[in-house]
Amino acid sequence: MDLRGMYLEELKELASKMGEPPYRGQQIFIWIHRRLALAVEEMTDLPLAFRDQLSSSHPLPPLKILESSTSALDNTLKLLLELPDGEKVECVLMEQGGRRTACLSSQAGCPLGCRFCATGQGGFRRNLTAGEMILQAVALLRKAREGDPKASLTNIVFMGMGEPLLNLEQVLRACRLFQHPKGWNISHRKITISTCGLVPQIIKLAEEKPPLELAVSLHATTDDIRSELMPINRQYPLKDVLEACRYYARVTGRRVTLEYALIKGVNDSRKDARRLGRLLKGMLAFVNLIPLNPVSGIPYQGVGEEKAKTFARWLTQEGIEVAVRRSRGRDIEAACGQLRARRERGEKY
Ligand code: SAH
Ligand code: SF4
C-alpha cells in the first residue's frame, strides 16, 4: 500500500517488519502528513540504509501538477494532478475569513452522470485510494505554504470529482488520517462528505456514525426536475432521499446540509421555495444555495447574486436555515470536473 494512505499503527508495523524500531513509523507519518514530504529520500532523520530500502519497496507516488491556476477574483487555487497511471484529478483550495478549505476528489470521474456537472459528463474512470486523497491535500497545502510557511488546512470537503459514498472505505481512511492529532489534526466537524443521495449508504452512515459531516445534493423539489438533472433520482427519488436524511439526523443528532444549485428557470421559482419549505419541515437541516457554475456545452445557466438572495429570503420565510455560497473561482472554472474536461478538449490556459 501507498505510505500516504497508511495509518500510524500500520507504518509502525511496517517499520518493525523491516527490522527497524516502531518509532520509525511515526517519523514517516510526520514526514508525510506534517512536513508534506514528496519522496522517501527527503526523510533525512531515517537511517540511510532504511531510507534506501523503503524507497525501493514503498516509493511515494510522485506529485505531478499538470495545471495550476489562481482566481484573480477570490484567490481560489485549483490544481489538476496526474496520477502515475495517467488518470487526472482536480482539487481546489479556498480561503475565506481565516478558514482554509481543501475541496478534494474521491474518484477519477463519476458514474452518476448529473447533467449540470462536468465530471458527470466525462464518465467514470476509477476510485481513488486514500493515499491519492492525501496527495491532493499535500499538493494544495504545499502551494499555500509558498505564500505563508505556517499555513494549515482548517476544513476538508469531498466535493471535487466523484461520489464519495461509492468509495466509502478509502474516503473514511483518508478522513481518519486527516483527523489524526499527530498529522493534519482536523476536527471531524470540519470534514464534510457530499453525496448525490445514495439512500442505502446514507442509512449505513447513520448507523455507523463515522466522525464527519454529511451534505446531500438536492437541487430540485420535484421528481420530474430532479430526475432530469440527476439520473440517480430514478433509483432513489426525492421522498426516499429526504427520509434517509431525516433518519440520519434523528439517529446521529447531527444536522444534514442540503446543497441546492440554483439553475435559471429550472429550480429557482417562488413555488420551488415553497415546496422546499414543505419537504424540509421539522427536519434538522441547513440549505446551502450555490448559483450553478456554468459548464461549457451544458444547457443550464446559473442565477445572479440578487436572485440567490431572493430565493434565500423565501426559504427563510418558510422557516428554513439557509446560506448563500458564492460560486468561487468562476474565472478559473473551479466547478468540479471543468478543468479536466477542458484539458480533454485540448484547450489550454
Ligand atoms: N458527487 C457528490 C460530491 C461531488 S460534487 C455530490 O454530487 O454531492 C459536489 C457538489 O458540486 C454537488 O453538490 C454537486 O451537485 C455540485 N456541482 C456539480 N456541478 C456543479 C456546477 N456546475 N455548479 C455548481 N455546483 C455543481
Ligand atoms: Fe457525480 Fe456529484 Fe457530479 Fe453528480 S454532481 S456527476 S454525483 S460528481
CSV table of C-alpha atoms and ligand atoms in Angstrom, one decimal:
chain,number,residue,atom,x,y,z
A,1,MET,CA,0.0,0.0,0.0
A,2,ASP,CA,0.9,3.6,-0.6
A,3,LEU,CA,2.7,5.0,2.5
A,4,ARG,CA,0.4,8.1,2.3
A,5,GLY,CA,-2.7,6.1,2.9
A,6,MET,CA,-1.3,4.1,5.9
A,7,TYR,CA,-2.4,4.6,9.5
A,8,LEU,CA,0.3,5.4,12.1
A,9,GLU,CA,-0.1,1.9,13.5
A,10,GLU,CA,0.4,0.3,10.1
A,11,LEU,CA,3.6,2.4,9.5
A,12,LYS,CA,4.9,1.3,12.8
A,13,GLU,CA,4.2,-2.3,11.9
A,14,LEU,CA,5.9,-1.9,8.6
A,15,ALA,CA,9.0,-0.4,10.2
A,16,SER,CA,9.1,-3.4,12.6
A,17,LYS,CA,8.8,-5.8,9.8
A,18,MET,CA,11.7,-4.1,8.0
A,19,GLY,CA,13.9,-4.6,11.1
A,20,GLU,CA,13.6,-1.0,12.5
A,21,PRO,CA,12.2,0.2,15.8
A,22,PRO,CA,8.4,1.1,15.6
A,23,TYR,CA,9.1,4.8,16.2
A,24,ARG,CA,10.5,5.0,12.7
A,25,GLY,CA,6.9,4.5,11.6
A,26,GLN,CA,5.9,7.7,13.4
A,27,GLN,CA,8.8,9.6,11.8
A,28,ILE,CA,7.5,8.5,8.4
A,29,PHE,CA,3.9,9.6,9.4
A,30,ILE,CA,5.1,13.0,10.4
A,31,TRP,CA,7.2,13.4,7.2
A,32,ILE,CA,4.1,12.7,5.1
A,33,HIS,CA,1.3,14.4,7.0
A,34,ARG,CA,3.1,17.3,8.8
A,35,ARG,CA,6.1,18.0,6.7
A,36,LEU,CA,4.4,17.1,3.4
A,37,ALA,CA,7.3,15.1,2.0
A,38,LEU,CA,7.1,14.1,-1.6
A,39,ALA,CA,9.7,11.4,-1.5
A,40,VAL,CA,11.2,8.9,1.0
A,41,GLU,CA,14.6,10.4,0.2
A,42,GLU,CA,13.6,13.6,2.0
A,43,MET,CA,13.1,11.8,5.3
A,44,THR,CA,16.6,12.7,6.5
A,45,ASP,CA,16.2,11.6,10.1
A,46,LEU,CA,15.7,7.9,8.9
A,47,PRO,CA,19.0,5.9,8.7
A,48,LEU,CA,20.3,6.0,5.1
A,49,ALA,CA,20.1,2.2,4.6
A,50,PHE,CA,16.4,2.2,5.8
A,51,ARG,CA,15.6,5.1,3.5
A,52,ASP,CA,17.1,3.2,0.5
A,53,GLN,CA,15.2,0.1,1.4
A,54,LEU,CA,11.9,1.9,1.9
A,55,SER,CA,12.2,4.0,-1.2
A,56,SER,CA,12.5,0.9,-3.3
A,57,SER,CA,9.9,-1.2,-1.5
A,58,HIS,CA,7.4,1.6,-0.9
A,59,PRO,CA,8.2,4.7,-3.0
A,60,LEU,CA,5.9,7.6,-2.5
A,61,PRO,CA,3.8,8.1,-5.7
A,62,PRO,CA,5.1,11.4,-7.2
A,63,LEU,CA,3.2,14.6,-7.3
A,64,LYS,CA,2.7,15.8,-10.9
A,65,ILE,CA,0.8,19.0,-11.3
A,66,LEU,CA,-0.4,19.4,-14.9
A,67,GLU,CA,-2.1,22.7,-14.3
A,68,SER,CA,-2.3,25.3,-11.6
A,69,SER,CA,-4.4,28.4,-11.6
A,70,THR,CA,-5.4,31.0,-9.1
A,71,SER,CA,-8.5,33.0,-9.4
A,72,ALA,CA,-8.0,36.8,-9.8
A,73,LEU,CA,-11.4,37.3,-8.3
A,74,ASP,CA,-11.1,35.5,-5.0
A,75,ASN,CA,-7.7,33.8,-4.8
A,76,THR,CA,-9.1,30.3,-5.1
A,77,LEU,CA,-6.4,27.9,-6.2
A,78,LYS,CA,-7.2,25.0,-8.5
A,79,LEU,CA,-4.8,22.1,-9.4
A,80,LEU,CA,-5.1,19.4,-12.0
A,81,LEU,CA,-2.9,16.4,-10.9
A,82,GLU,CA,-1.8,13.5,-13.0
A,83,LEU,CA,-1.6,10.2,-11.2
A,84,PRO,CA,1.0,7.5,-12.0
A,85,ASP,CA,-1.4,5.6,-14.2
A,86,GLY,CA,-2.3,8.7,-16.2
A,87,GLU,CA,-5.6,9.5,-14.6
A,88,LYS,CA,-6.3,13.2,-13.9
A,89,VAL,CA,-8.0,14.6,-10.8
A,90,GLU,CA,-8.8,18.1,-9.7
A,91,CYS,CA,-8.6,19.7,-6.3
A,92,VAL,CA,-9.3,23.2,-5.1
A,93,LEU,CA,-8.1,25.4,-2.2
A,94,MET,CA,-10.4,28.2,-0.9
A,95,GLU,CA,-9.5,30.8,1.6
A,96,GLN,CA,-12.1,32.9,3.4
A,97,GLY,CA,-12.3,34.5,6.8
A,98,GLY,CA,-9.5,32.6,8.4
A,99,ARG,CA,-10.6,29.3,7.0
A,100,ARG,CA,-8.6,27.3,4.5
A,101,THR,CA,-10.7,24.7,2.9
A,102,ALA,CA,-9.5,21.9,0.6
A,103,CYS,CA,-12.0,20.5,-1.8
A,104,LEU,CA,-10.9,17.0,-2.8
A,105,SER,CA,-11.8,14.4,-5.4
A,106,SER,CA,-12.8,10.9,-4.3
A,107,GLN,CA,-12.9,9.3,-7.8
A,108,ALA,CA,-11.4,9.9,-11.2
A,109,GLY,CA,-14.6,10.8,-13.0
A,110,CYS,CA,-18.0,9.8,-11.7
A,111,PRO,CA,-20.5,7.2,-12.8
A,112,LEU,CA,-23.6,9.1,-11.9
A,113,GLY,CA,-23.9,11.4,-14.9
A,114,CYS,CA,-25.6,14.5,-13.4
A,115,ARG,CA,-26.5,16.8,-16.3
A,116,PHE,CA,-25.1,20.0,-14.9
A,117,CYS,CA,-21.8,18.5,-13.8
A,118,ALA,CA,-18.6,18.5,-15.9
A,119,THR,CA,-17.3,15.4,-14.1
A,120,GLY,CA,-20.6,13.5,-14.6
A,121,GLN,CA,-20.5,14.3,-18.3
A,122,GLY,CA,-16.9,13.0,-18.6
A,123,GLY,CA,-17.7,9.4,-17.3
A,124,PHE,CA,-16.2,7.2,-14.7
A,125,ARG,CA,-12.5,6.1,-14.6
A,126,ARG,CA,-11.7,4.6,-11.2
A,127,ASN,CA,-11.9,5.0,-7.5
A,128,LEU,CA,-9.0,6.9,-5.8
A,129,THR,CA,-7.0,5.5,-2.9
A,130,ALA,CA,-6.8,7.2,0.4
A,131,GLY,CA,-3.2,8.0,-0.4
A,132,GLU,CA,-4.3,9.8,-3.5
A,133,MET,CA,-6.7,11.9,-1.5
A,134,ILE,CA,-3.9,12.8,1.0
A,135,LEU,CA,-1.7,13.6,-2.0
A,136,GLN,CA,-4.3,16.2,-3.2
A,137,ALA,CA,-4.2,17.9,0.3
A,138,VAL,CA,-0.4,17.8,0.3
A,139,ALA,CA,-0.3,19.4,-3.1
A,140,LEU,CA,-2.7,22.2,-2.1
A,141,LEU,CA,-1.0,22.9,1.2
A,142,ARG,CA,2.5,23.0,-0.2
A,143,LYS,CA,1.2,25.7,-2.6
A,144,ALA,CA,-0.3,27.6,0.2
A,145,ARG,CA,2.9,27.4,2.2
A,146,GLU,CA,4.7,29.1,-0.7
A,147,GLY,CA,2.9,32.3,0.4
A,148,ASP,CA,2.6,31.5,4.1
A,149,PRO,CA,5.0,29.0,5.6
A,150,LYS,CA,2.8,28.4,8.6
A,151,ALA,CA,-0.4,27.7,6.5
A,152,SER,CA,-2.5,24.7,7.5
A,153,LEU,CA,-5.8,23.3,6.4
A,154,THR,CA,-8.8,24.0,8.6
A,155,ASN,CA,-11.6,22.3,6.6
A,156,ILE,CA,-11.9,19.4,4.1
A,157,VAL,CA,-14.8,18.9,1.8
A,158,PHE,CA,-15.2,15.9,-0.6
A,159,MET,CA,-16.9,18.0,-3.2
A,160,GLY,CA,-14.4,17.6,-6.1
A,161,MET,CA,-14.8,14.8,-8.7
A,162,GLY,CA,-16.7,11.7,-7.9
A,163,GLU,CA,-19.2,10.3,-5.5
A,164,PRO,CA,-17.6,9.6,-2.1
A,165,LEU,CA,-20.2,7.2,-1.0
A,166,LEU,CA,-19.2,4.9,-3.8
A,167,ASN,CA,-15.7,4.8,-2.4
A,168,LEU,CA,-16.5,5.0,1.2
A,169,GLU,CA,-13.8,2.7,2.7
A,170,GLN,CA,-11.0,4.8,1.2
A,171,VAL,CA,-12.7,8.1,1.9
A,172,LEU,CA,-13.1,7.1,5.6
A,173,ARG,CA,-9.5,6.1,5.7
A,174,ALA,CA,-8.5,9.5,4.4
A,175,CYS,CA,-10.8,11.2,6.9
A,176,ARG,CA,-9.2,9.3,9.8
A,177,LEU,CA,-5.8,10.3,8.6
A,178,PHE,CA,-6.9,14.0,8.3
A,179,GLN,CA,-8.2,13.8,11.9
A,180,HIS,CA,-5.0,12.3,13.4
A,181,PRO,CA,-3.6,14.6,16.1
A,182,LYS,CA,0.0,13.8,15.0
A,183,GLY,CA,-0.8,14.7,11.4
A,184,TRP,CA,-3.3,17.1,10.0
A,185,ASN,CA,-5.3,17.3,13.2
A,186,ILE,CA,-8.5,18.4,11.6
A,187,SER,CA,-11.7,18.2,13.7
A,188,HIS,CA,-14.4,15.8,12.5
A,189,ARG,CA,-16.8,18.7,12.4
A,190,LYS,CA,-14.7,20.3,9.7
A,191,ILE,CA,-14.7,17.4,7.3
A,192,THR,CA,-17.7,17.1,5.0
A,193,ILE,CA,-18.6,14.4,2.5
A,194,SER,CA,-21.2,15.3,-0.1
A,195,THR,CA,-23.4,12.7,-1.8
A,196,CYS,CA,-25.9,12.9,-4.6
A,197,GLY,CA,-28.3,11.0,-2.4
A,198,LEU,CA,-27.4,7.2,-2.3
A,199,VAL,CA,-30.1,6.1,0.1
A,200,PRO,CA,-28.6,2.7,1.4
A,201,GLN,CA,-25.2,4.4,2.0
A,202,ILE,CA,-26.8,7.3,3.9
A,203,ILE,CA,-28.6,4.8,6.2
A,204,LYS,CA,-25.4,2.9,6.7
A,205,LEU,CA,-23.6,6.2,7.7
A,206,ALA,CA,-26.4,7.0,10.1
A,207,GLU,CA,-25.9,3.6,11.8
A,208,GLU,CA,-22.1,3.6,11.8
A,209,LYS,CA,-21.8,7.3,12.7
A,210,PRO,CA,-18.3,7.9,11.4
A,211,PRO,CA,-16.9,11.2,12.6
A,212,LEU,CA,-17.8,13.6,9.8
A,213,GLU,CA,-20.4,15.9,8.4
A,214,LEU,CA,-22.9,14.9,5.7
A,215,ALA,CA,-24.1,17.0,2.8
A,216,VAL,CA,-26.7,15.8,0.3
A,217,SER,CA,-27.1,17.3,-3.1
A,218,LEU,CA,-30.8,18.0,-3.6
A,219,HIS,CA,-31.0,20.6,-6.4
A,220,ALA,CA,-34.8,20.2,-7.1
A,221,THR,CA,-38.1,20.0,-5.4
A,222,THR,CA,-40.0,17.6,-7.7
A,223,ASP,CA,-39.0,14.2,-9.0
A,224,ASP,CA,-39.6,15.3,-12.6
A,225,ILE,CA,-37.0,18.1,-12.4
A,226,ARG,CA,-34.6,16.1,-10.1
A,227,SER,CA,-34.7,13.1,-12.5
A,228,GLU,CA,-33.9,15.4,-15.4
A,229,LEU,CA,-30.9,16.9,-13.6
A,230,MET,CA,-29.7,13.8,-11.7
A,231,PRO,CA,-30.5,10.4,-13.3
A,232,ILE,CA,-29.9,8.7,-9.9
A,233,ASN,CA,-33.2,10.2,-8.8
A,234,ARG,CA,-35.0,7.5,-10.8
A,235,GLN,CA,-33.4,4.9,-8.5
A,236,TYR,CA,-33.6,7.0,-5.3
A,237,PRO,CA,-36.4,9.5,-5.6
A,238,LEU,CA,-36.7,12.7,-3.5
A,239,LYS,CA,-39.0,11.2,-0.9
A,240,ASP,CA,-36.6,8.3,-0.2
A,241,VAL,CA,-33.6,10.6,-0.1
A,242,LEU,CA,-35.3,13.0,2.4
A,243,GLU,CA,-36.5,10.2,4.5
A,244,ALA,CA,-32.9,8.9,4.7
A,245,CYS,CA,-31.7,12.4,5.7
A,246,ARG,CA,-34.4,12.6,8.4
A,247,TYR,CA,-33.3,9.2,9.7
A,248,TYR,CA,-29.6,10.3,9.6
A,249,ALA,CA,-30.4,13.5,11.6
A,250,ARG,CA,-32.6,11.7,14.1
A,251,VAL,CA,-30.1,8.8,14.8
A,252,THR,CA,-26.9,10.9,14.8
A,253,GLY,CA,-28.3,14.2,16.2
A,254,ARG,CA,-26.3,15.9,13.5
A,255,ARG,CA,-27.6,18.4,11.1
A,256,VAL,CA,-27.7,17.5,7.4
A,257,THR,CA,-26.6,20.1,4.9
A,258,LEU,CA,-28.6,20.1,1.7
A,259,GLU,CA,-27.0,21.5,-1.4
A,260,TYR,CA,-29.1,23.4,-3.8
A,261,ALA,CA,-27.5,24.7,-7.0
A,262,LEU,CA,-29.8,27.5,-8.4
A,263,ILE,CA,-30.4,27.0,-12.1
A,264,LYS,CA,-32.1,29.7,-14.0
A,265,GLY,CA,-35.7,28.9,-14.9
A,266,VAL,CA,-35.4,25.3,-13.7
A,267,ASN,CA,-35.5,25.2,-9.9
A,268,ASP,CA,-35.5,28.9,-8.8
A,269,SER,CA,-39.1,29.9,-8.6
A,270,ARG,CA,-41.2,31.0,-5.6
A,271,LYS,CA,-43.1,27.7,-5.9
A,272,ASP,CA,-39.8,25.8,-5.6
A,273,ALA,CA,-39.0,27.7,-2.4
A,274,ARG,CA,-42.4,26.8,-1.0
A,275,ARG,CA,-42.1,23.2,-1.9
A,276,LEU,CA,-38.6,23.0,-0.4
A,277,GLY,CA,-40.1,24.5,2.8
A,278,ARG,CA,-42.7,21.8,2.9
A,279,LEU,CA,-40.2,19.0,2.1
A,280,LEU,CA,-37.9,20.0,4.9
A,281,LYS,CA,-40.4,20.9,7.5
A,282,GLY,CA,-39.3,19.8,11.0
A,283,MET,CA,-36.0,18.4,9.8
A,284,LEU,CA,-32.6,19.2,11.4
A,285,ALA,CA,-31.3,20.6,8.1
A,286,PHE,CA,-29.4,23.5,6.6
A,287,VAL,CA,-29.6,24.6,3.0
A,288,ASN,CA,-26.6,25.8,1.1
A,289,LEU,CA,-27.6,27.7,-2.0
A,290,ILE,CA,-25.0,28.0,-4.8
A,291,PRO,CA,-25.6,29.6,-8.1
A,292,LEU,CA,-24.8,27.0,-10.7
A,293,ASN,CA,-21.4,27.4,-12.2
A,294,PRO,CA,-21.8,27.4,-16.0
A,295,VAL,CA,-20.2,24.4,-17.7
A,296,SER,CA,-19.3,24.6,-21.3
A,297,GLY,CA,-21.6,22.5,-23.6
A,298,ILE,CA,-24.3,22.2,-20.9
A,299,PRO,CA,-27.6,23.9,-21.5
A,300,TYR,CA,-28.1,25.2,-17.9
A,301,GLN,CA,-27.3,28.7,-16.5
A,302,GLY,CA,-26.8,29.9,-13.0
A,303,VAL,CA,-28.7,32.8,-11.4
A,304,GLY,CA,-27.3,36.2,-10.4
A,305,GLU,CA,-26.5,37.1,-6.8
A,306,GLU,CA,-29.7,39.1,-6.4
A,307,LYS,CA,-31.9,36.1,-7.3
A,308,ALA,CA,-29.9,33.8,-5.0
A,309,LYS,CA,-30.6,36.3,-2.1
A,310,THR,CA,-34.3,36.5,-3.0
A,311,PHE,CA,-34.5,32.7,-3.0
A,312,ALA,CA,-32.8,32.6,0.3
A,313,ARG,CA,-35.3,35.1,1.7
A,314,TRP,CA,-38.2,32.9,0.5
A,315,LEU,CA,-36.7,29.9,2.3
A,316,THR,CA,-36.2,31.9,5.5
A,317,GLN,CA,-39.9,32.8,5.3
A,318,GLU,CA,-40.6,29.1,5.2
A,319,GLY,CA,-38.6,28.7,8.4
A,320,ILE,CA,-35.5,27.1,6.8
A,321,GLU,CA,-32.0,27.9,7.8
A,322,VAL,CA,-30.1,28.9,4.7
A,323,ALA,CA,-26.9,30.4,3.4
A,324,VAL,CA,-25.9,31.7,0.0
A,325,ARG,CA,-22.5,30.5,-1.1
A,326,ARG,CA,-20.7,32.5,-3.7
A,327,SER,CA,-19.6,30.3,-6.6
A,328,ARG,CA,-15.9,30.6,-6.2
A,329,GLY,CA,-13.2,30.7,-8.8
A,330,ARG,CA,-15.7,31.3,-11.6
A,331,ASP,CA,-12.9,32.7,-13.8
A,332,ILE,CA,-10.8,29.5,-13.4
A,333,GLU,CA,-13.7,27.1,-14.0
A,334,ALA,CA,-13.4,25.8,-10.4
A,335,ALA,CA,-16.6,23.7,-10.6
A,336,CYS,CA,-15.9,20.1,-10.3
A,337,GLY,CA,-14.5,18.4,-13.4
A,338,GLN,CA,-14.3,21.5,-15.5
A,339,LEU,CA,-10.5,21.6,-15.7
A,340,ARG,CA,-10.1,18.0,-16.7
A,341,ALA,CA,-12.9,18.5,-19.3
A,342,ARG,CA,-11.2,21.4,-20.9
A,343,ARG,CA,-7.8,19.6,-20.9
A,344,GLU,CA,-9.5,16.7,-22.7
A,345,ARG,CA,-11.0,19.1,-25.3
A,346,GLY,CA,-7.4,20.1,-25.9
A,347,GLU,CA,-7.8,23.7,-24.8
A,348,LYS,CA,-5.1,25.4,-22.7
A,349,TYR,CA,-4.9,28.3,-20.4
B,1,SAH,N1,-20.8,13.5,-6.0
B,1,SAH,C1,-21.1,14.3,-4.8
B,1,SAH,C2,-19.9,15.2,-4.5
B,1,SAH,C3,-19.1,15.8,-5.5
B,1,SAH,S1,-20.0,17.1,-6.4
B,1,SAH,C4,-22.3,15.1,-5.0
B,1,SAH,O1,-22.9,15.1,-6.1
B,1,SAH,O2,-22.8,15.6,-4.0
B,1,SAH,C5,-20.0,18.4,-5.2
B,1,SAH,C6,-21.2,19.4,-5.4
B,1,SAH,O3,-21.0,20.2,-6.5
B,1,SAH,C7,-22.5,18.7,-5.5
B,1,SAH,O4,-23.5,19.4,-4.7
B,1,SAH,C8,-22.8,18.9,-7.0
B,1,SAH,O5,-24.2,18.8,-7.3
B,1,SAH,C9,-22.2,20.3,-7.2
B,1,SAH,N2,-22.0,20.7,-8.6
B,1,SAH,C10,-21.6,19.9,-9.7
B,1,SAH,N3,-21.5,20.6,-10.8
B,1,SAH,C11,-21.8,21.9,-10.4
B,1,SAH,C12,-21.9,23.1,-11.1
B,1,SAH,N4,-21.6,23.2,-12.4
B,1,SAH,N5,-22.2,24.2,-10.4
B,1,SAH,C13,-22.5,24.2,-9.1
B,1,SAH,N6,-22.4,23.1,-8.4
B,1,SAH,C14,-22.1,21.9,-9.0
B,2,SF4,FE1,-21.1,12.7,-9.8
B,2,SF4,FE2,-21.6,14.6,-7.9
B,2,SF4,FE3,-21.0,15.3,-10.5
B,2,SF4,FE4,-23.4,14.1,-9.9
B,2,SF4,S1,-22.7,16.1,-9.2
B,2,SF4,S2,-22.0,13.6,-11.6
B,2,SF4,S3,-22.8,12.7,-8.3
B,2,SF4,S4,-19.7,14.3,-9.0
